[in-house]
Amino acid sequence: MIESLLPRSAAAGSSEHFGDTPDGEGLFPQERALIARAGAGRRREFTTVRACARLALKELGLAPAALLPDESGAPVWPTGIVGSMTHCRGYRAAVVARRTSVRALGIDAEPHRPLREGVLRLVARPEEQAALAGLDGTVCWGRLLFSAKEAAFKAWSPGARAGGIRPRSPHDFRVTLHPAGGTFQAEILPDHPEATRLEGRWLATTDLLLTAVSVLHAPGTP
């Protein structure tokens, strides 16, 4: 499913899994050390999402590699690669692409159910809440908004580190959902003179909400 949210021009690799691989299977020693003291559930999701990532890298012709987190917790990809991972109950996925074709990727998966009472006002700005109030009940729009912000934050982070712009959290984005087209836009806050609008796509199934942001190179740039 996740590959349907990526632009064809991205030439990306992707993999998703609806269960878990055995605890620790296929991990590199450095990865295994990171979760040595984690609970069983955390170890399984860590193992499975990295198995997805290595399958996605294989689609690009790359050998398996240890995928360790940086200081912010984001995975460090092989040289020349951008990517993103996500996991929620019953679903794990990873997408990757060559940096020559895509500047950044961000994906997120959430269970398709409403946010807990009181959470929406914490994650949505007043204007976002007003926009959601006008939508029908076919989708858990509040949860989708949350997911879109997570995907935007993951995609923006590499550029933010390089450019000195550092959003503190996913909620430093203002998101506009487009229900009819399955798309959304995310703008970093506060407003910045550089181009800060990210374009994303979303998908809703009975059980899952998936969002993805792909930042492509501007025409004429390497």
mmCIF file with all atom_site columns, N, CA, C and O in Angstrom, residues 122-125 127-128 145-146 148-154 156-157 160 165-175 185-192 196-198:
data_model
loop_
_atom_site.group_PDB
_atom_site.id
_atom_site.type_symbol
_atom_site.label_atom_id
_atom_site.label_alt_id
_atom_site.label_comp_id
_atom_site.label_asym_id
_atom_site.label_entity_id
_atom_site.label_seq_id
_atom_site.pdbx_PDB_ins_code
_atom_site.Cartn_x
_atom_site.Cartn_y
_atom_site.Cartn_z
_atom_site.occupancy
_atom_site.B_iso_or_equiv
_atom_site.pdbx_formal_charge
_atom_site.auth_seq_id
_atom_site.auth_comp_id
_atom_site.auth_asym_id
_atom_site.auth_atom_id
_atom_site.pdbx_PDB_model_num
ATOM 1   N N  . LEU A 1 122 ? -4.455 19.382 21.406 1.00 0.00 ? 122 LEU A N  1
ATOM 2   C CA . LEU A 1 122 ? -3.019 19.472 21.657 1.00 0.00 ? 122 LEU A CA 1
ATOM 3   C C  . LEU A 1 122 ? -2.197 19.397 20.371 1.00 0.00 ? 122 LEU A C  1
ATOM 4   O O  . LEU A 1 122 ? -1.088 19.919 20.319 1.00 0.00 ? 122 LEU A O  1
ATOM 5   N N  . VAL A 1 123 ? -2.738 18.722 19.344 1.00 0.00 ? 123 VAL A N  1
ATOM 6   C CA . VAL A 1 123 ? -1.968 18.500 18.113 1.00 0.00 ? 123 VAL A CA 1
ATOM 7   C C  . VAL A 1 123 ? -2.442 19.359 16.951 1.00 0.00 ? 123 VAL A C  1
ATOM 8   O O  . VAL A 1 123 ? -1.742 19.470 15.942 1.00 0.00 ? 123 VAL A O  1
ATOM 9   N N  . ALA A 1 124 ? -3.633 19.960 17.071 1.00 0.00 ? 124 ALA A N  1
ATOM 10  C CA . ALA A 1 124 ? -4.185 20.732 15.959 1.00 0.00 ? 124 ALA A CA 1
ATOM 11  C C  . ALA A 1 124 ? -4.338 22.199 16.346 1.00 0.00 ? 124 ALA A C  1
ATOM 12  O O  . ALA A 1 124 ? -4.801 22.531 17.446 1.00 0.00 ? 124 ALA A O  1
ATOM 13  N N  . ARG A 1 125 ? -3.930 23.069 15.462 1.00 0.00 ? 125 ARG A N  1
ATOM 14  C CA . ARG A 1 125 ? -4.120 24.490 15.645 1.00 0.00 ? 125 ARG A CA 1
ATOM 15  C C  . ARG A 1 125 ? -5.603 24.834 15.512 1.00 0.00 ? 125 ARG A C  1
ATOM 16  O O  . ARG A 1 125 ? -6.375 24.059 14.934 1.00 0.00 ? 125 ARG A O  1
ATOM 17  N N  . GLU A 1 127 ? -7.259 26.793 13.560 1.00 0.00 ? 127 GLU A N  1
ATOM 18  C CA . GLU A 1 127 ? -7.761 26.778 12.185 1.00 0.00 ? 127 GLU A CA 1
ATOM 19  C C  . GLU A 1 127 ? -7.839 25.359 11.630 1.00 0.00 ? 127 GLU A C  1
ATOM 20  O O  . GLU A 1 127 ? -8.705 25.049 10.792 1.00 0.00 ? 127 GLU A O  1
ATOM 21  N N  . GLU A 1 128 ? -6.946 24.479 12.080 1.00 0.00 ? 128 GLU A N  1
ATOM 22  C CA . GLU A 1 128 ? -7.012 23.073 11.656 1.00 0.00 ? 128 GLU A CA 1
ATOM 23  C C  . GLU A 1 128 ? -8.234 22.397 12.268 1.00 0.00 ? 128 GLU A C  1
ATOM 24  O O  . GLU A 1 128 ? -8.939 21.628 11.595 1.00 0.00 ? 128 GLU A O  1
ATOM 25  N N  . LEU A 1 145 ? -4.714 13.948 10.460 1.00 0.00 ? 145 LEU A N  1
ATOM 26  C CA . LEU A 1 145 ? -3.944 15.183 10.593 1.00 0.00 ? 145 LEU A CA 1
ATOM 27  C C  . LEU A 1 145 ? -2.668 14.933 11.396 1.00 0.00 ? 145 LEU A C  1
ATOM 28  O O  . LEU A 1 145 ? -1.577 15.383 11.017 1.00 0.00 ? 145 LEU A O  1
ATOM 29  N N  . PHE A 1 146 ? -2.798 14.212 12.499 1.00 0.00 ? 146 PHE A N  1
ATOM 30  C CA . PHE A 1 146 ? -1.643 13.859 13.323 1.00 0.00 ? 146 PHE A CA 1
ATOM 31  C C  . PHE A 1 146 ? -0.611 13.093 12.496 1.00 0.00 ? 146 PHE A C  1
ATOM 32  O O  . PHE A 1 146 ? 0.584  13.376 12.545 1.00 0.00 ? 146 PHE A O  1
ATOM 33  N N  . ALA A 1 148 ? -0.202 13.069 9.209  1.00 0.00 ? 148 ALA A N  1
ATOM 34  C CA . ALA A 1 148 ? 0.391  13.937 8.187  1.00 0.00 ? 148 ALA A CA 1
ATOM 35  C C  . ALA A 1 148 ? 1.502  14.802 8.789  1.00 0.00 ? 148 ALA A C  1
ATOM 36  O O  . ALA A 1 148 ? 2.547  15.026 8.158  1.00 0.00 ? 148 ALA A O  1
ATOM 37  N N  . LYS A 1 149 ? 1.312  15.273 10.011 1.00 0.00 ? 149 LYS A N  1
ATOM 38  C CA . LYS A 1 149 ? 2.350  16.075 10.660 1.00 0.00 ? 149 LYS A CA 1
ATOM 39  C C  . LYS A 1 149 ? 3.578  15.226 10.969 1.00 0.00 ? 149 LYS A C  1
ATOM 40  O O  . LYS A 1 149 ? 4.720  15.690 10.832 1.00 0.00 ? 149 LYS A O  1
ATOM 41  N N  . GLU A 1 150 ? 3.367  13.991 11.368 1.00 0.00 ? 150 GLU A N  1
ATOM 42  C CA . GLU A 1 150 ? 4.486  13.095 11.627 1.00 0.00 ? 150 GLU A CA 1
ATOM 43  C C  . GLU A 1 150 ? 5.294  12.858 10.344 1.00 0.00 ? 150 GLU A C  1
ATOM 44  O O  . GLU A 1 150 ? 6.534  12.896 10.354 1.00 0.00 ? 150 GLU A O  1
ATOM 45  N N  . ALA A 1 151 ? 4.609  12.589 9.234  1.00 0.00 ? 151 ALA A N  1
ATOM 46  C CA . ALA A 1 151 ? 5.291  12.341 7.964  1.00 0.00 ? 151 ALA A CA 1
ATOM 47  C C  . ALA A 1 151 ? 6.055  13.582 7.514  1.00 0.00 ? 151 ALA A C  1
ATOM 48  O O  . ALA A 1 151 ? 7.193  13.496 7.032  1.00 0.00 ? 151 ALA A O  1
ATOM 49  N N  . ALA A 1 152 ? 5.449  14.757 7.672  1.00 0.00 ? 152 ALA A N  1
ATOM 50  C CA . ALA A 1 152 ? 6.110  16.003 7.273  1.00 0.00 ? 152 ALA A CA 1
ATOM 51  C C  . ALA A 1 152 ? 7.362  16.247 8.110  1.00 0.00 ? 152 ALA A C  1
ATOM 52  O O  . ALA A 1 152 ? 8.404  16.667 7.594  1.00 0.00 ? 152 ALA A O  1
ATOM 53  N N  . PHE A 1 153 ? 7.275  15.984 9.413  1.00 0.00 ? 153 PHE A N  1
ATOM 54  C CA . PHE A 1 153 ? 8.417  16.185 10.299 1.00 0.00 ? 153 PHE A CA 1
ATOM 55  C C  . PHE A 1 153 ? 9.576  15.285 9.894  1.00 0.00 ? 153 PHE A C  1
ATOM 56  O O  . PHE A 1 153 ? 10.736 15.706 9.865  1.00 0.00 ? 153 PHE A O  1
ATOM 57  N N  . LYS A 1 154 ? 9.275  14.030 9.564  1.00 0.00 ? 154 LYS A N  1
ATOM 58  C CA . LYS A 1 154 ? 10.331 13.094 9.158  1.00 0.00 ? 154 LYS A CA 1
ATOM 59  C C  . LYS A 1 154 ? 10.983 13.545 7.848  1.00 0.00 ? 154 LYS A C  1
ATOM 60  O O  . LYS A 1 154 ? 12.197 13.427 7.675  1.00 0.00 ? 154 LYS A O  1
ATOM 61  N N  . TRP A 1 156 ? 11.074 16.657 6.649  1.00 0.00 ? 156 TRP A N  1
ATOM 62  C CA . TRP A 1 156 ? 11.730 17.950 6.766  1.00 0.00 ? 156 TRP A CA 1
ATOM 63  C C  . TRP A 1 156 ? 13.049 17.861 7.522  1.00 0.00 ? 156 TRP A C  1
ATOM 64  O O  . TRP A 1 156 ? 13.988 18.611 7.260  1.00 0.00 ? 156 TRP A O  1
ATOM 65  N N  . SER A 1 157 ? 13.139 16.966 8.464  1.00 0.00 ? 157 SER A N  1
ATOM 66  C CA . SER A 1 157 ? 14.281 16.961 9.381  1.00 0.00 ? 157 SER A CA 1
ATOM 67  C C  . SER A 1 157 ? 15.645 17.012 8.695  1.00 0.00 ? 157 SER A C  1
ATOM 68  O O  . SER A 1 157 ? 16.516 17.778 9.108  1.00 0.00 ? 157 SER A O  1
ATOM 69  N N  . ALA A 1 160 ? 16.119 20.435 7.503  1.00 0.00 ? 160 ALA A N  1
ATOM 70  C CA . ALA A 1 160 ? 16.173 21.368 8.626  1.00 0.00 ? 160 ALA A CA 1
ATOM 71  C C  . ALA A 1 160 ? 17.558 21.377 9.243  1.00 0.00 ? 160 ALA A C  1
ATOM 72  O O  . ALA A 1 160 ? 18.098 22.424 9.577  1.00 0.00 ? 160 ALA A O  1
ATOM 73  N N  . ILE A 1 165 ? 17.151 25.265 10.101 1.00 0.00 ? 165 ILE A N  1
ATOM 74  C CA . ILE A 1 165 ? 15.763 25.407 10.527 1.00 0.00 ? 165 ILE A CA 1
ATOM 75  C C  . ILE A 1 165 ? 15.388 24.122 11.244 1.00 0.00 ? 165 ILE A C  1
ATOM 76  O O  . ILE A 1 165 ? 15.407 23.048 10.657 1.00 0.00 ? 165 ILE A O  1
ATOM 77  N N  . ARG A 1 166 ? 15.029 24.208 12.507 1.00 0.00 ? 166 ARG A N  1
ATOM 78  C CA . ARG A 1 166 ? 14.822 22.996 13.282 1.00 0.00 ? 166 ARG A CA 1
ATOM 79  C C  . ARG A 1 166 ? 13.441 23.025 13.952 1.00 0.00 ? 166 ARG A C  1
ATOM 80  O O  . ARG A 1 166 ? 13.276 23.584 15.050 1.00 0.00 ? 166 ARG A O  1
ATOM 81  N N  . PRO A 1 167 ? 12.432 22.421 13.344 1.00 0.00 ? 167 PRO A N  1
ATOM 82  C CA . PRO A 1 167 ? 11.150 22.321 14.036 1.00 0.00 ? 167 PRO A CA 1
ATOM 83  C C  . PRO A 1 167 ? 11.328 21.502 15.311 1.00 0.00 ? 167 PRO A C  1
ATOM 84  O O  . PRO A 1 167 ? 12.045 20.510 15.335 1.00 0.00 ? 167 PRO A O  1
ATOM 85  N N  . ARG A 1 168 ? 10.694 21.922 16.390 1.00 0.00 ? 168 ARG A N  1
ATOM 86  C CA . ARG A 1 168 ? 10.843 21.214 17.656 1.00 0.00 ? 168 ARG A CA 1
ATOM 87  C C  . ARG A 1 168 ? 10.053 19.908 17.692 1.00 0.00 ? 168 ARG A C  1
ATOM 88  O O  . ARG A 1 168 ? 10.414 18.980 18.397 1.00 0.00 ? 168 ARG A O  1
ATOM 89  N N  . SER A 1 169 ? 8.955  19.865 16.935 1.00 0.00 ? 169 SER A N  1
ATOM 90  C CA . SER A 1 169 ? 8.101  18.680 16.958 1.00 0.00 ? 169 SER A CA 1
ATOM 91  C C  . SER A 1 169 ? 7.259  18.659 15.694 1.00 0.00 ? 169 SER A C  1
ATOM 92  O O  . SER A 1 169 ? 7.200  19.654 14.952 1.00 0.00 ? 169 SER A O  1
ATOM 93  N N  . PRO A 1 170 ? 6.554  17.534 15.432 1.00 0.00 ? 170 PRO A N  1
ATOM 94  C CA . PRO A 1 170 ? 5.661  17.483 14.274 1.00 0.00 ? 170 PRO A CA 1
ATOM 95  C C  . PRO A 1 170 ? 4.583  18.553 14.312 1.00 0.00 ? 170 PRO A C  1
ATOM 96  O O  . PRO A 1 170 ? 4.027  18.921 13.273 1.00 0.00 ? 170 PRO A O  1
ATOM 97  N N  . HIS A 1 171 ? 4.286  19.084 15.502 1.00 0.00 ? 171 HIS A N  1
ATOM 98  C CA . HIS A 1 171 ? 3.199  20.036 15.616 1.00 0.00 ? 171 HIS A CA 1
ATOM 99  C C  . HIS A 1 171 ? 3.614  21.461 15.279 1.00 0.00 ? 171 HIS A C  1
ATOM 100 O O  . HIS A 1 171 ? 2.816  22.389 15.413 1.00 0.00 ? 171 HIS A O  1
ATOM 101 N N  . ASP A 1 172 ? 4.868  21.615 14.833 1.00 0.00 ? 172 ASP A N  1
ATOM 102 C CA . ASP A 1 172 ? 5.303  22.898 14.299 1.00 0.00 ? 172 ASP A CA 1
ATOM 103 C C  . ASP A 1 172 ? 4.934  23.038 12.825 1.00 0.00 ? 172 ASP A C  1
ATOM 104 O O  . ASP A 1 172 ? 5.444  23.919 12.133 1.00 0.00 ? 172 ASP A O  1
ATOM 105 N N  . PHE A 1 173 ? 4.055  22.162 12.357 1.00 0.00 ? 173 PHE A N  1
ATOM 106 C CA . PHE A 1 173 ? 3.566  22.219 10.986 1.00 0.00 ? 173 PHE A CA 1
ATOM 107 C C  . PHE A 1 173 ? 2.074  22.534 10.978 1.00 0.00 ? 173 PHE A C  1
ATOM 108 O O  . PHE A 1 173 ? 1.326  22.067 11.836 1.00 0.00 ? 173 PHE A O  1
ATOM 109 N N  . ARG A 1 174 ? 1.665  23.323 9.997  1.00 0.00 ? 174 ARG A N  1
ATOM 110 C CA . ARG A 1 174 ? 0.249  23.559 9.743  1.00 0.00 ? 174 ARG A CA 1
ATOM 111 C C  . ARG A 1 174 ? -0.145 22.715 8.544  1.00 0.00 ? 174 ARG A C  1
ATOM 112 O O  . ARG A 1 174 ? 0.429  22.840 7.459  1.00 0.00 ? 174 ARG A O  1
ATOM 113 N N  . VAL A 1 175 ? -1.124 21.847 8.723  1.00 0.00 ? 175 VAL A N  1
ATOM 114 C CA . VAL A 1 175 ? -1.498 20.892 7.682  1.00 0.00 ? 175 VAL A CA 1
ATOM 115 C C  . VAL A 1 175 ? -2.886 21.213 7.133  1.00 0.00 ? 175 VAL A C  1
ATOM 116 O O  . VAL A 1 175 ? -3.826 21.489 7.889  1.00 0.00 ? 175 VAL A O  1
ATOM 117 N N  . GLN A 1 185 ? -1.126 19.311 2.348  1.00 0.00 ? 185 GLN A N  1
ATOM 118 C CA . GLN A 1 185 ? 0.013  20.222 2.340  1.00 0.00 ? 185 GLN A CA 1
ATOM 119 C C  . GLN A 1 185 ? 0.412  20.498 3.779  1.00 0.00 ? 185 GLN A C  1
ATOM 120 O O  . GLN A 1 185 ? -0.446 20.599 4.667  1.00 0.00 ? 185 GLN A O  1
ATOM 121 N N  . ALA A 1 186 ? 1.717  20.619 4.023  1.00 0.00 ? 186 ALA A N  1
ATOM 122 C CA . ALA A 1 186 ? 2.224  20.909 5.352  1.00 0.00 ? 186 ALA A CA 1
ATOM 123 C C  . ALA A 1 186 ? 3.178  22.083 5.259  1.00 0.00 ? 186 ALA A C  1
ATOM 124 O O  . ALA A 1 186 ? 4.098  22.086 4.434  1.00 0.00 ? 186 ALA A O  1
ATOM 125 N N  . GLU A 1 187 ? 2.966  23.093 6.090  1.00 0.00 ? 187 GLU A N  1
ATOM 126 C CA . GLU A 1 187 ? 3.815  24.282 6.108  1.00 0.00 ? 187 GLU A CA 1
ATOM 127 C C  . GLU A 1 187 ? 4.474  24.398 7.473  1.00 0.00 ? 187 GLU A C  1
ATOM 128 O O  . GLU A 1 187 ? 3.808  24.281 8.508  1.00 0.00 ? 187 GLU A O  1
ATOM 129 N N  . ILE A 1 188 ? 5.772  24.674 7.487  1.00 0.00 ? 188 ILE A N  1
ATOM 130 C CA . ILE A 1 188 ? 6.485  24.809 8.749  1.00 0.00 ? 188 ILE A CA 1
ATOM 131 C C  . ILE A 1 188 ? 6.135  26.143 9.407  1.00 0.00 ? 188 ILE A C  1
ATOM 132 O O  . ILE A 1 188 ? 5.891  27.135 8.728  1.00 0.00 ? 188 ILE A O  1
ATOM 133 N N  . LEU A 1 189 ? 6.040  26.134 10.710 1.00 0.00 ? 189 LEU A N  1
ATOM 134 C CA . LEU A 1 189 ? 5.742  27.329 11.483 1.00 0.00 ? 189 LEU A CA 1
ATOM 135 C C  . LEU A 1 189 ? 6.897  27.608 12.445 1.00 0.00 ? 189 LEU A C  1
ATOM 136 O O  . LEU A 1 189 ? 7.492  26.664 12.968 1.00 0.00 ? 189 LEU A O  1
ATOM 137 N N  . PRO A 1 190 ? 7.226  28.869 12.708 1.00 0.00 ? 190 PRO A N  1
ATOM 138 C CA . PRO A 1 190 ? 6.611  30.041 12.098 1.00 0.00 ? 190 PRO A CA 1
ATOM 139 C C  . PRO A 1 190 ? 6.993  30.173 10.633 1.00 0.00 ? 190 PRO A C  1
ATOM 140 O O  . PRO A 1 190 ? 7.920  29.522 10.176 1.00 0.00 ? 190 PRO A O  1
ATOM 141 N N  . ASP A 1 191 ? 6.263  31.022 9.941  1.00 0.00 ? 191 ASP A N  1
ATOM 142 C CA . ASP A 1 191 ? 6.515  31.174 8.507  1.00 0.00 ? 191 ASP A CA 1
ATOM 143 C C  . ASP A 1 191 ? 7.972  31.548 8.262  1.00 0.00 ? 191 ASP A C  1
ATOM 144 O O  . ASP A 1 191 ? 8.567  32.322 8.997  1.00 0.00 ? 191 ASP A O  1
ATOM 145 N N  . HIS A 1 192 ? 8.541  30.978 7.215  1.00 0.00 ? 192 HIS A N  1
ATOM 146 C CA . HIS A 1 192 ? 9.949  31.206 6.891  1.00 0.00 ? 192 HIS A CA 1
ATOM 147 C C  . HIS A 1 192 ? 10.035 31.680 5.448  1.00 0.00 ? 192 HIS A C  1
ATOM 148 O O  . HIS A 1 192 ? 9.253  31.236 4.593  1.00 0.00 ? 192 HIS A O  1
ATOM 149 N N  . THR A 1 196 ? 8.753  26.416 2.188  1.00 0.00 ? 196 THR A N  1
ATOM 150 C CA . THR A 1 196 ? 8.589  25.472 3.289  1.00 0.00 ? 196 THR A CA 1
ATOM 151 C C  . THR A 1 196 ? 7.315  24.658 3.181  1.00 0.00 ? 196 THR A C  1
ATOM 152 O O  . THR A 1 196 ? 6.910  24.026 4.134  1.00 0.00 ? 196 THR A O  1
ATOM 153 N N  . ARG A 1 197 ? 6.681  24.668 2.057  1.00 0.00 ? 197 ARG A N  1
ATOM 154 C CA . ARG A 1 197 ? 5.452  23.890 1.883  1.00 0.00 ? 197 ARG A CA 1
ATOM 155 C C  . ARG A 1 197 ? 5.796  22.513 1.336  1.00 0.00 ? 197 ARG A C  1
ATOM 156 O O  . ARG A 1 197 ? 6.432  22.386 0.294  1.00 0.00 ? 197 ARG A O  1
ATOM 157 N N  . LEU A 1 198 ? 5.395  21.506 2.045  1.00 0.00 ? 198 LEU A N  1
ATOM 158 C CA . LEU A 1 198 ? 5.611  20.125 1.634  1.00 0.00 ? 198 LEU A CA 1
ATOM 159 C C  . LEU A 1 198 ? 4.308  19.540 1.129  1.00 0.00 ? 198 LEU A C  1
ATOM 160 O O  . LEU A 1 198 ? 3.240  19.801 1.689  1.00 0.00 ? 198 LEU A O  1
#
